[in-house]
Coordinates of C-alpha atoms and ligand atoms in Angstrom, one line a residue:
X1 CA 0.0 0.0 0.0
X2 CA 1.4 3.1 -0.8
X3 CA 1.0 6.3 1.6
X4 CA 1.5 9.4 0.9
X5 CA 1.3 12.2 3.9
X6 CA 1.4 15.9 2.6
X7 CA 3.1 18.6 5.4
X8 CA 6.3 16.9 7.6
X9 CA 5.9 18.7 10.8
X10 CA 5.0 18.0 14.4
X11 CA 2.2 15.6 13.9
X12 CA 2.9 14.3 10.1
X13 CA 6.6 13.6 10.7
X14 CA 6.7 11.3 14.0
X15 CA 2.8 9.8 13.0
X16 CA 4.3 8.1 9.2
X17 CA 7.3 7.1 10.9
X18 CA 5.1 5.1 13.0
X19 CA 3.5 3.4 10.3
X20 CA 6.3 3.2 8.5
X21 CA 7.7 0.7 11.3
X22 CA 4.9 -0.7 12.6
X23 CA 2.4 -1.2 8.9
X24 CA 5.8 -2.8 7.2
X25 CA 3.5 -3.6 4.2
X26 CA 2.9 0.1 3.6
X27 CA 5.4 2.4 1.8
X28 CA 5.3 5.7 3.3
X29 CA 6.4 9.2 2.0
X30 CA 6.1 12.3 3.4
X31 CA 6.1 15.5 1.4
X32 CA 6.2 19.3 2.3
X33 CA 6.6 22.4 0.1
X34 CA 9.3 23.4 2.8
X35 CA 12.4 22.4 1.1
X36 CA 14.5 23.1 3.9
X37 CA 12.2 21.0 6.0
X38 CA 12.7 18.3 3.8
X39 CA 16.2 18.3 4.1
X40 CA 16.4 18.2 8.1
X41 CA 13.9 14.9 7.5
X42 CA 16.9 13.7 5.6
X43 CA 19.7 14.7 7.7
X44 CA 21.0 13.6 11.2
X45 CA 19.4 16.9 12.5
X46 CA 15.5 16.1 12.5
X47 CA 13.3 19.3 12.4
X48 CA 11.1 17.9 15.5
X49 CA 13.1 17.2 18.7
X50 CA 11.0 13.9 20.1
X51 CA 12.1 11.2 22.5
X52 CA 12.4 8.1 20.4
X53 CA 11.9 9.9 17.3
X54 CA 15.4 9.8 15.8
X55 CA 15.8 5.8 16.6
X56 CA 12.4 5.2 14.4
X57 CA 13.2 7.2 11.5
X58 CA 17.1 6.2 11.2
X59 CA 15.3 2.1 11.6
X60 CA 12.8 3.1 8.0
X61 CA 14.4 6.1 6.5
X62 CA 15.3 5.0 3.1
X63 CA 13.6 1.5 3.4
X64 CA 9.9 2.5 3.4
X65 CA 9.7 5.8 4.7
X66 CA 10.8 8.4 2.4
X67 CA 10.7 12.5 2.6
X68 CA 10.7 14.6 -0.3
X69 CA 9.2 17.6 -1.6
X70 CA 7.9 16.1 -5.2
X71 CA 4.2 16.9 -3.7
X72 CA 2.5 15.7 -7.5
X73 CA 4.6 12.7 -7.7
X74 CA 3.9 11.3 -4.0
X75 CA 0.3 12.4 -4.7
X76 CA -0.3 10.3 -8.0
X77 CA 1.4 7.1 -6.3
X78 CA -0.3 7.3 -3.4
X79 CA -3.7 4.4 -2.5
X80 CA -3.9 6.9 0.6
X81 CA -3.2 10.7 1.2
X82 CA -2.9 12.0 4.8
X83 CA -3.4 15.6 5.0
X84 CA -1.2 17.2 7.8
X85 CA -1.0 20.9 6.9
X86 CA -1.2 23.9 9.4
X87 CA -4.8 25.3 10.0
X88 CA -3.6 28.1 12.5
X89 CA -6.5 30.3 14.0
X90 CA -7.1 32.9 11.4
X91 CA -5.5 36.4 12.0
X92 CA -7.6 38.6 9.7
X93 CA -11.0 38.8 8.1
X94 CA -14.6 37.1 9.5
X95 CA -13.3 34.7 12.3
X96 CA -10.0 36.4 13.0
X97 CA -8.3 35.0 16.1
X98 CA -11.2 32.4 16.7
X99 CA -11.7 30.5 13.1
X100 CA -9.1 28.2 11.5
X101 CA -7.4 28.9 8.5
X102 CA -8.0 26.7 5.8
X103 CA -6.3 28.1 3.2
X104 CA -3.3 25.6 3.4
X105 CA -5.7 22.7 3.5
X106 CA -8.1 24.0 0.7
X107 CA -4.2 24.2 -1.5
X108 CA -4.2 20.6 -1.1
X109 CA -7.3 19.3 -2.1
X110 CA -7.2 21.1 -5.0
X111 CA -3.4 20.2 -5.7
X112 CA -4.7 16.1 -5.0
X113 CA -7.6 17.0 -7.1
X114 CA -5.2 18.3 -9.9
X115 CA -2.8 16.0 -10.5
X116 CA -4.7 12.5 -9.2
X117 CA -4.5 9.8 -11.8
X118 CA -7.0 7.4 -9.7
X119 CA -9.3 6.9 -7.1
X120 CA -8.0 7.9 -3.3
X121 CA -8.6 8.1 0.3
X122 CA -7.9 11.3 1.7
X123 CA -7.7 11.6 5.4
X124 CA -8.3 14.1 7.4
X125 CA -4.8 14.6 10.3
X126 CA -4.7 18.0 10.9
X127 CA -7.1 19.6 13.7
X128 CA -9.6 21.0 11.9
X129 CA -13.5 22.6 12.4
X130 CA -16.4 20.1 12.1
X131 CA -17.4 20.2 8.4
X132 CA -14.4 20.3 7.1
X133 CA -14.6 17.5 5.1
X134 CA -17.6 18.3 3.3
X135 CA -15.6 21.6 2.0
X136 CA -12.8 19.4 1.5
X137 CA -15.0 16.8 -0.7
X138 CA -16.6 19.6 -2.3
X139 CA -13.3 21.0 -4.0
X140 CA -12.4 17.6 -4.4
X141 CA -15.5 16.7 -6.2
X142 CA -15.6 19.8 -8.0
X143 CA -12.5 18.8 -10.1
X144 CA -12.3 15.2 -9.8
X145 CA -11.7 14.2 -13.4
X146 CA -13.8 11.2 -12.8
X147 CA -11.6 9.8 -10.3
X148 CA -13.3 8.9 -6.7
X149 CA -12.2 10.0 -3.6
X150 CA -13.2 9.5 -0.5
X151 CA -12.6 11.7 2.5
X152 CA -12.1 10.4 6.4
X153 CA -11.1 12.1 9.4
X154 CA -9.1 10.5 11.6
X155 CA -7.6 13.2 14.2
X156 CA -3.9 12.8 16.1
X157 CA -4.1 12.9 19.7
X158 CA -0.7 12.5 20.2
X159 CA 1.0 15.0 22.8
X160 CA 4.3 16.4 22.0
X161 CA 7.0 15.0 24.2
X162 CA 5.3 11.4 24.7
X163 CA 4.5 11.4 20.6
X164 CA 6.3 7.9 19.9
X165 CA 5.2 6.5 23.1
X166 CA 1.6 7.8 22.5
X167 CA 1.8 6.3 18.7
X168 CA 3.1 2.9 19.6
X169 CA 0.2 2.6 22.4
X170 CA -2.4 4.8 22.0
X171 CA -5.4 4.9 24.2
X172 CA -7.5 4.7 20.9
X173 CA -7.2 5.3 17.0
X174 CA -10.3 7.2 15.8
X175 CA -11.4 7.5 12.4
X176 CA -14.5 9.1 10.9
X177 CA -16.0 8.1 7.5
X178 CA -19.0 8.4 5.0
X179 CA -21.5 5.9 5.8
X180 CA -22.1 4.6 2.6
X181 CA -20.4 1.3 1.2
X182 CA -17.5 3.2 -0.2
X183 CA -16.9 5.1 2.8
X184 CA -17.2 2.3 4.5
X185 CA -14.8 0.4 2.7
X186 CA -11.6 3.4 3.1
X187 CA -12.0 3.2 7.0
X188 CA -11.6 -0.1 6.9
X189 CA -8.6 0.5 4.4
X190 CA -7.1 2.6 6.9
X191 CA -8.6 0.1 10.0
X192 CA -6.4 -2.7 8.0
X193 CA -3.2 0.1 8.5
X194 CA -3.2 0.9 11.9
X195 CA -4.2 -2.7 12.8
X196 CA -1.1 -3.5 12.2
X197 CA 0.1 -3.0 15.8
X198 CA -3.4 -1.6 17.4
X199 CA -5.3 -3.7 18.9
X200 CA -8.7 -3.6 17.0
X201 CA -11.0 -2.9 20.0
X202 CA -9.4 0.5 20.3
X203 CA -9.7 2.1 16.8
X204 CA -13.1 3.6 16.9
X205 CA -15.0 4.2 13.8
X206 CA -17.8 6.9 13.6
X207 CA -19.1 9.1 11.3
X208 CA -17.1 12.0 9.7
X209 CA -18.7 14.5 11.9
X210 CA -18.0 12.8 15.5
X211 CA -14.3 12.3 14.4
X212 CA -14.2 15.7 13.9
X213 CA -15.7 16.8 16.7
X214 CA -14.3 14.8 18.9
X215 CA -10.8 16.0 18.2
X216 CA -12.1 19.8 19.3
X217 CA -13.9 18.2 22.1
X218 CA -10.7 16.1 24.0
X219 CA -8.4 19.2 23.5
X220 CA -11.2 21.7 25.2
X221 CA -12.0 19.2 28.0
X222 CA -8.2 18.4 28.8
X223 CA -7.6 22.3 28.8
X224 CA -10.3 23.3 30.6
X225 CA -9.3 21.3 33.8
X226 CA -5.7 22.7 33.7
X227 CA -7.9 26.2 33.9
X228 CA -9.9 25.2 36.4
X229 CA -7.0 24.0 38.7
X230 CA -4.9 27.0 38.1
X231 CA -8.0 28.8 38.9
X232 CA -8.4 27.0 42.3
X233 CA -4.3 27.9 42.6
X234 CA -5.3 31.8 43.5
X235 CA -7.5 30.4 45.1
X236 CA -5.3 28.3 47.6
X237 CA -2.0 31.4 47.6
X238 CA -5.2 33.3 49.4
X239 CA -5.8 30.6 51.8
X240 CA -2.8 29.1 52.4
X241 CA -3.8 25.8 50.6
X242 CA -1.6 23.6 48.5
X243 CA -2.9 23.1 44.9
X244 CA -0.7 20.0 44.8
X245 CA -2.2 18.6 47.8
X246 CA -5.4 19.7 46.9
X247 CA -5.1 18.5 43.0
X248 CA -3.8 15.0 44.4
X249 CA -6.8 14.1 46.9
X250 CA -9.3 15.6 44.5
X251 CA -7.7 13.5 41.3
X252 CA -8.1 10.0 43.7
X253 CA -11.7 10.6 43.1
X254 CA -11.6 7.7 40.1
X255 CA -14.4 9.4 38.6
X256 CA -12.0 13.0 38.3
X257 CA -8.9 11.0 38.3
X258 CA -5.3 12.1 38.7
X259 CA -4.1 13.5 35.0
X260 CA -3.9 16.8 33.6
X261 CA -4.6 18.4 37.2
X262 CA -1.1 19.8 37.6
X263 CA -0.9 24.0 38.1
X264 CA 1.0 25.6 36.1
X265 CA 1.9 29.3 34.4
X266 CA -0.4 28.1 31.5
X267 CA -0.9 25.3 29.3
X268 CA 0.4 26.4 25.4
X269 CA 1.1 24.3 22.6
X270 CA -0.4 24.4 18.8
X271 CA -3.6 22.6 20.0
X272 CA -5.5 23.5 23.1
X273 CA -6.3 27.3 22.6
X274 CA -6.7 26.9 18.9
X275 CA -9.3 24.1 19.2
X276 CA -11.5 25.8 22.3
X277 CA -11.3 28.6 19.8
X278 CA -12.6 26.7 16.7
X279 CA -15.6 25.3 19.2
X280 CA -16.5 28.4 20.6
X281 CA -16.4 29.8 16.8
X282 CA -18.6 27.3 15.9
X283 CA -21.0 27.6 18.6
X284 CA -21.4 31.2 17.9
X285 CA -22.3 30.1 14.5
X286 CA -24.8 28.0 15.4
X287 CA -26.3 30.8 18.0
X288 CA -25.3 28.9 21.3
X289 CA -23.8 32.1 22.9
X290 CA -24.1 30.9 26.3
X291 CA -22.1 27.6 24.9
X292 CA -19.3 29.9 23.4
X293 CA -18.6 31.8 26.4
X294 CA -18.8 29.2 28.6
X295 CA -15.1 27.6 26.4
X296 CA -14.1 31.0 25.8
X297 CA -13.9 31.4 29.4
X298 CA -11.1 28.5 29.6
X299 CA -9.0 30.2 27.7
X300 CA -9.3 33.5 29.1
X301 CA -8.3 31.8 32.3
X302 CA -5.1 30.5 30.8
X303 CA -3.7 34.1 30.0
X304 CA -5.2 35.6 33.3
X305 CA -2.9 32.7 34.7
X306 CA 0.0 33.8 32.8
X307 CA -0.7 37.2 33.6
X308 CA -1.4 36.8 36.9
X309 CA 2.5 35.1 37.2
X310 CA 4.2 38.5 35.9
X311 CA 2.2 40.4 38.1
X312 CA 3.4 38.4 41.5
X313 CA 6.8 38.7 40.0
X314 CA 6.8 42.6 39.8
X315 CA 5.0 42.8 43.4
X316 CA 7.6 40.6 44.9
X317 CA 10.4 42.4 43.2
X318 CA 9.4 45.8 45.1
X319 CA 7.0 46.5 42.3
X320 CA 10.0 47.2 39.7
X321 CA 11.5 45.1 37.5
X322 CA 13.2 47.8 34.9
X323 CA 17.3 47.5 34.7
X324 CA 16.5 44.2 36.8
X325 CA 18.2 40.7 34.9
X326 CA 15.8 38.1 35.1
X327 CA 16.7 34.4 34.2
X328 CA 13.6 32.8 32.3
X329 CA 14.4 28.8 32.3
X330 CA 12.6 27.1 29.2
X331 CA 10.4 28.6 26.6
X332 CA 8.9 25.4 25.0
X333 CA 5.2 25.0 25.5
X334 CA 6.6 21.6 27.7
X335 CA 9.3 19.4 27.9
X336 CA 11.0 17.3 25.8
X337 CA 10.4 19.1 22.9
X338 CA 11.6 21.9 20.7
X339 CA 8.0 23.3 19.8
X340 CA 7.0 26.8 21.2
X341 CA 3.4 27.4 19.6
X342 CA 1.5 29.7 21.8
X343 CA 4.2 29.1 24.8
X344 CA 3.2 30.7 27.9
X345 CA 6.9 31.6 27.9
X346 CA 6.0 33.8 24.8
X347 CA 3.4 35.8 26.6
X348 CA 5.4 36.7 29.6
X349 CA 8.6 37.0 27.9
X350 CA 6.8 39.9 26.7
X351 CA 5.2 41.4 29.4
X352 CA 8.8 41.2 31.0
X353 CA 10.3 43.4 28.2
X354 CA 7.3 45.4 28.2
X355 CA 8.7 46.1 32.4
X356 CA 12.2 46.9 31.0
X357 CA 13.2 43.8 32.3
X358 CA 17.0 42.6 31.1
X359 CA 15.5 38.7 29.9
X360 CA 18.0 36.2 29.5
X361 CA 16.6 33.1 28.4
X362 CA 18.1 29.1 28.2
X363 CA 16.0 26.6 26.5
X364 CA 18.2 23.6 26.2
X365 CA 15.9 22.7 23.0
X366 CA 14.9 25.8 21.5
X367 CA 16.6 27.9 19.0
X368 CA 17.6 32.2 19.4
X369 CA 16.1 32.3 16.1
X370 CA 13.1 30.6 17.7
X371 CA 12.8 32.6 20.6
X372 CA 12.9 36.3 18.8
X373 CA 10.8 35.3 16.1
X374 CA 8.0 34.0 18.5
X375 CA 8.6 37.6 20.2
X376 CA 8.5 39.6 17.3
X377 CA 5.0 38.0 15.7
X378 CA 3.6 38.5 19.6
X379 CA 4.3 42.5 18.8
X380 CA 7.2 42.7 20.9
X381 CA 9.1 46.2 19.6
X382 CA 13.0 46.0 18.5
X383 CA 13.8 48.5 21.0
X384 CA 12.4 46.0 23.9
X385 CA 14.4 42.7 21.7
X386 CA 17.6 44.7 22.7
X387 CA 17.1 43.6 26.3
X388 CA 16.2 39.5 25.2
X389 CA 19.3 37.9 25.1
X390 CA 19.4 33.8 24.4
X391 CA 22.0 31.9 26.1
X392 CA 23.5 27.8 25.8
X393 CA 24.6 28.0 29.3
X394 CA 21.8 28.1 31.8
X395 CA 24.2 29.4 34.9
X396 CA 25.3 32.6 32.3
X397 CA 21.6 33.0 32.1
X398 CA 21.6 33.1 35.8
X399 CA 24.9 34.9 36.4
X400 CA 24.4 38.7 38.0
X401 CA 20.4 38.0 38.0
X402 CA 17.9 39.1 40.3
X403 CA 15.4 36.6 39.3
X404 CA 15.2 33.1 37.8
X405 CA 11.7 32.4 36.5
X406 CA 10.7 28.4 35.5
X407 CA 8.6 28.2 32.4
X408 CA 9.2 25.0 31.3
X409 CA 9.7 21.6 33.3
X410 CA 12.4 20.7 32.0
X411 CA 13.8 17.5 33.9
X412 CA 17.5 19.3 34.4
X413 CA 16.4 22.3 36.2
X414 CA 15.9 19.8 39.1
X415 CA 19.7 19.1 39.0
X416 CA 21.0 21.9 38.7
X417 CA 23.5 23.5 41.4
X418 CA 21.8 25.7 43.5
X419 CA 23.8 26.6 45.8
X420 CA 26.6 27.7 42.5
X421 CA 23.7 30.0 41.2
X422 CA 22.8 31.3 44.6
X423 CA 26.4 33.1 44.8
X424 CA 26.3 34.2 41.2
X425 CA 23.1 36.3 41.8
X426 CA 22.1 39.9 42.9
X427 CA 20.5 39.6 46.4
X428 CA 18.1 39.2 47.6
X429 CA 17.3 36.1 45.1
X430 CA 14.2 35.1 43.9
X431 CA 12.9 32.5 42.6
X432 CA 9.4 32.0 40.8
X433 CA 8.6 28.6 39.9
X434 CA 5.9 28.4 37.3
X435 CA 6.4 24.5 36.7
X436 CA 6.2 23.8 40.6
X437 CA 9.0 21.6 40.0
X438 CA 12.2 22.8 42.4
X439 CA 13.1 21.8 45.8
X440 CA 11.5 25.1 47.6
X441 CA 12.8 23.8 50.7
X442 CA 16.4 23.4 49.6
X443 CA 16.5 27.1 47.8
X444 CA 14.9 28.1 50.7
X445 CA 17.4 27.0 53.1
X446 CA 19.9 28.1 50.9
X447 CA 18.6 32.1 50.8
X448 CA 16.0 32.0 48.2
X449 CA 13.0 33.4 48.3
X450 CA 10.8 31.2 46.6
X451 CA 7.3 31.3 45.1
X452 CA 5.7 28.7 43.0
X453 CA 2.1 28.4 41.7
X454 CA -0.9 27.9 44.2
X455 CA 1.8 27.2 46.8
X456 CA 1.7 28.7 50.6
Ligands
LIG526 C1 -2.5 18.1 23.4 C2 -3.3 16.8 23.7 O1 -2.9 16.3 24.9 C3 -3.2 15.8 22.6 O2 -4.1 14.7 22.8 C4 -3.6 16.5 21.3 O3 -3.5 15.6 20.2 C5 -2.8 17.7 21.0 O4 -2.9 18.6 22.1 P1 0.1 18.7 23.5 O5 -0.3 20.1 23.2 O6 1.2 18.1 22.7 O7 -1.1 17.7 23.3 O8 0.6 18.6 25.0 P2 -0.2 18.3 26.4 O9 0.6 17.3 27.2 O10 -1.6 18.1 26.3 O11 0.1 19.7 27.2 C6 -0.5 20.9 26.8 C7 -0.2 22.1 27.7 O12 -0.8 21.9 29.0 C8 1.3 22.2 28.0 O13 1.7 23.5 28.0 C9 1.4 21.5 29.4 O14 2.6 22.0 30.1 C10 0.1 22.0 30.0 N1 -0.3 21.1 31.1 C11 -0.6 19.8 30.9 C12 -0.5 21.7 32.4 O15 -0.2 22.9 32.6 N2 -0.9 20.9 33.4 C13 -1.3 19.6 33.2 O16 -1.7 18.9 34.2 C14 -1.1 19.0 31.9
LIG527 P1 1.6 20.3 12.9 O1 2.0 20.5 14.3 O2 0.1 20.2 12.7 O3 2.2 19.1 12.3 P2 3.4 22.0 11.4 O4 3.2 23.5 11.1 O5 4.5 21.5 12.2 O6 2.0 21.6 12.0 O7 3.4 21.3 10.0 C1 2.7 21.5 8.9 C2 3.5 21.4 7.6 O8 2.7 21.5 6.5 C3 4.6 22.5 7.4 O9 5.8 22.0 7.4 C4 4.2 23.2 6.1 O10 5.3 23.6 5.3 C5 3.4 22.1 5.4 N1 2.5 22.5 4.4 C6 1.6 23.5 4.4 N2 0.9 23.6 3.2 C7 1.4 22.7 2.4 C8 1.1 22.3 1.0 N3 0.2 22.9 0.3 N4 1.8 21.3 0.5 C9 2.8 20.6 1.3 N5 3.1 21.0 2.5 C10 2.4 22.0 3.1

């Protein structure tokens, strides 16, 4: 069976190379108009940092997994198309900053549509608005040639960090088709795929609309309990509570459970506040204002969280941060990977520079180029960049600073040598833990003054 996945990034990349090893009877190539993209995919330097990742691609690379940026040619040979384009939230026009953009996604279709010499299945990968598909067949259809194709959803819930671990055993495989006997038939093409190593009570088939839904619908209830416990963490640095403590006996309820209850400075990453978005867009389409606001209201939390985190860290700093150096560990959305889409680093990065803070910032996995780019498109002026500067050494990062601000939970900030950074800072020292994942005890003993999210 020959695959074809157009768009080698976060999701695309790491979810062929797991066909690729596990479907051996497939022959998988990945395509991207991003020639320099491409070429990382080829290389020993992979465009996505992800545990495991590397090991999978150097085992198939070459063998049945291929990357290349002949988009027509990998189109034409392909029984099955994955579509794995960007649909950021729009940024101008009728939806701005709620709706996706489709724009990259409509290119496809009509590219497949274009230069198809046969019948396909076209599947659905990238996080998209309900509907979809039926835009997607319509251009499809429009300019078919004759040729059939049939369109299924079958949304990635993958998280970044844990992708290969998530891909090899995920909790289920979904996938959304036409119920008619030719739709019927492609899911259980694509059943027949991911068979291959799932076990076949957890791929789920349902109709195009659920799949689609459901994607929007996992991402908004996730986030919306990371809201609602950083919520309840104001709540508990007024009382004198411990969100941990408080998280941990609430989560041994089986029914609430104990994941995706930890506090932090905000969740980020290319899905959470772009999918509530898309829901809450849609409900306001369909007139269920009370519906939209209700999501809109989780992500509103998320940046009150984030900018509720500067705000202590001004206050504690004698309610001036200008001239001050302020160490800001990680920028990554979360560990263990190199991704930085909608970062709550990004957001307070910003407000920092807006304080005329001097931000020095280590990522061990994120680039300068990176870093000031994600500054620049959050409106961050030049003359505020001249303060950013991006460092490969953590402890220069931390040398001469007042502050050190966690952003990311990185597992080596735990290891680091306190004490060493202690003497190399201006006193008194602070330290704001946005991760809640130092020793407070130890910094504390040390001379620190600590203060870490929802904690007495
Ligand atoms: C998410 C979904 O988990 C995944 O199923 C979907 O396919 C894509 O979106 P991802 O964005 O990669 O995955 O990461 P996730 O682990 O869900 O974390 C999202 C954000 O929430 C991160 O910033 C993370 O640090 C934060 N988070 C997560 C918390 O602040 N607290 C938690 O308890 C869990
Ligand atoms: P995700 O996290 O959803 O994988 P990325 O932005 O990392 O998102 O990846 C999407 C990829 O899709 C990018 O590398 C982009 O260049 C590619 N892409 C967008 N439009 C097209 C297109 N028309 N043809 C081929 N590749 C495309």
């Amino acid at each position: 069976m020959n695959i074809c996945c157009i768009g080698a990034g976060y999701v695309g990349g790491p979810t062929m190379a797991m066909i690729a090893k596990k479907a051996t009877f497939c022959k998988v190539t990945v395509v991207d108009i991003n020639q320099a993209r491409i070429d990382a995919w080829n290389s020993a330097e992979l465009p996505v940092y992800e545990p495991g990742l590397e090991e999978v691609v150097r085992e198939c690379r070459g063998k049945n997994l291929f990357f290349s940026t002949d988009v027509d040619q990998a189109i034409r040979d392909a029984d099955i198309i994955f579509v794995s384009v960007n649909t950021p939230t729009k940024t101008y026009g009728v939806g701005a900053g709620r709706a996706a953009d489709l724009r990259y996604l409509e290119l496809c279709a009509r590219r497949i549509a274009e230069v198809a010499q046969g019948d396909k299945i076209i599947v659905e990968k990238s996080t998209l608005p309900v509907r979809t598909a039926e835009s997607l067949k319509r251009v499809l259809h429009s300019n078919s040639n004759g040729y059939r194709f049939e369109v299924l959803s079958n949304p990635e819930f993958l998280a970044e960090g844990t992708a290969i671990s998530d891909l090899e055993a995920p909790d289920r495989v979904l996938i959304g088709g036409d119920d008619t006997p030719s739709g019927q038939a492609a899911v259980e093409t694509l059943v027949k795929v991911y068979n291959a190593w799932v076990p076949r009570e957890r791929i789920l088939t349902t109709n195009l609309w659920s799949s689609e839904l459901t994607k929007l619908v996992s991402n908004a209830l996730l986030a919306q309990r990371i809201s609602s416990v950083n919520s309840i963490s104001a709540l508990c640095e007024a009382t004198g509570a411990d969100i941990d403590e408080v998280a941990f006996a609430a989560g041994k309820d089986t029914r609430i459970g104990p994941k995706f209850l930890k506090a932090s400075v905000g969740f980020g990453g290319s899905c959470f506040q772009k999918d509530i978005l898309n829901l809450v867009y849609l409900c306001e389409y369909y007139g269920l204002k009370e519906v939209a606001e209700y999501w809109e209201s989780v992500v509103k939390i998320n940046d009150w969280q984030k900018d509720r985190f500067v705000r202590s860290m001004i206050r504690t700093m004698f309610n001036t941060i200008s001239g001050k150096k302020i160490a800001v560990l990680g920028f990554a959305f979360k560990k263990d990977t190199n991704d930085t889409r909608e970062s709550a680093a990004i957001r307070v990065c910003a407000s920092l520079l807006a304080e005329q803070a001097e931000v020095a910032v280590y990522d061990p996995q994120v680039t300068e180029k990176g870093i000031r780019d994600d500054l620049v498109y959050a409106g961050v002026p030049e003359s505020q960049l001249a303060r950013l500067s991006v460092v490969d050494d953590p402890y220069a990062a931390l040398d001469q600073a007042h502050a050190l601000a966690v952003l990311t939970e990185w597992d080596e900030f735990k290891s680091f040598d306190y004490d060493r950074i202690f003497t190399g800072m201006k006193k008194p020292a602070f330290a704001f833990d946005g991760r809640n994942i130092l020793d407070r005890a130890k910094l504390r003993e040390i001379g620190f003054e600590v203060h870490a999210i929802g904690k007495p």
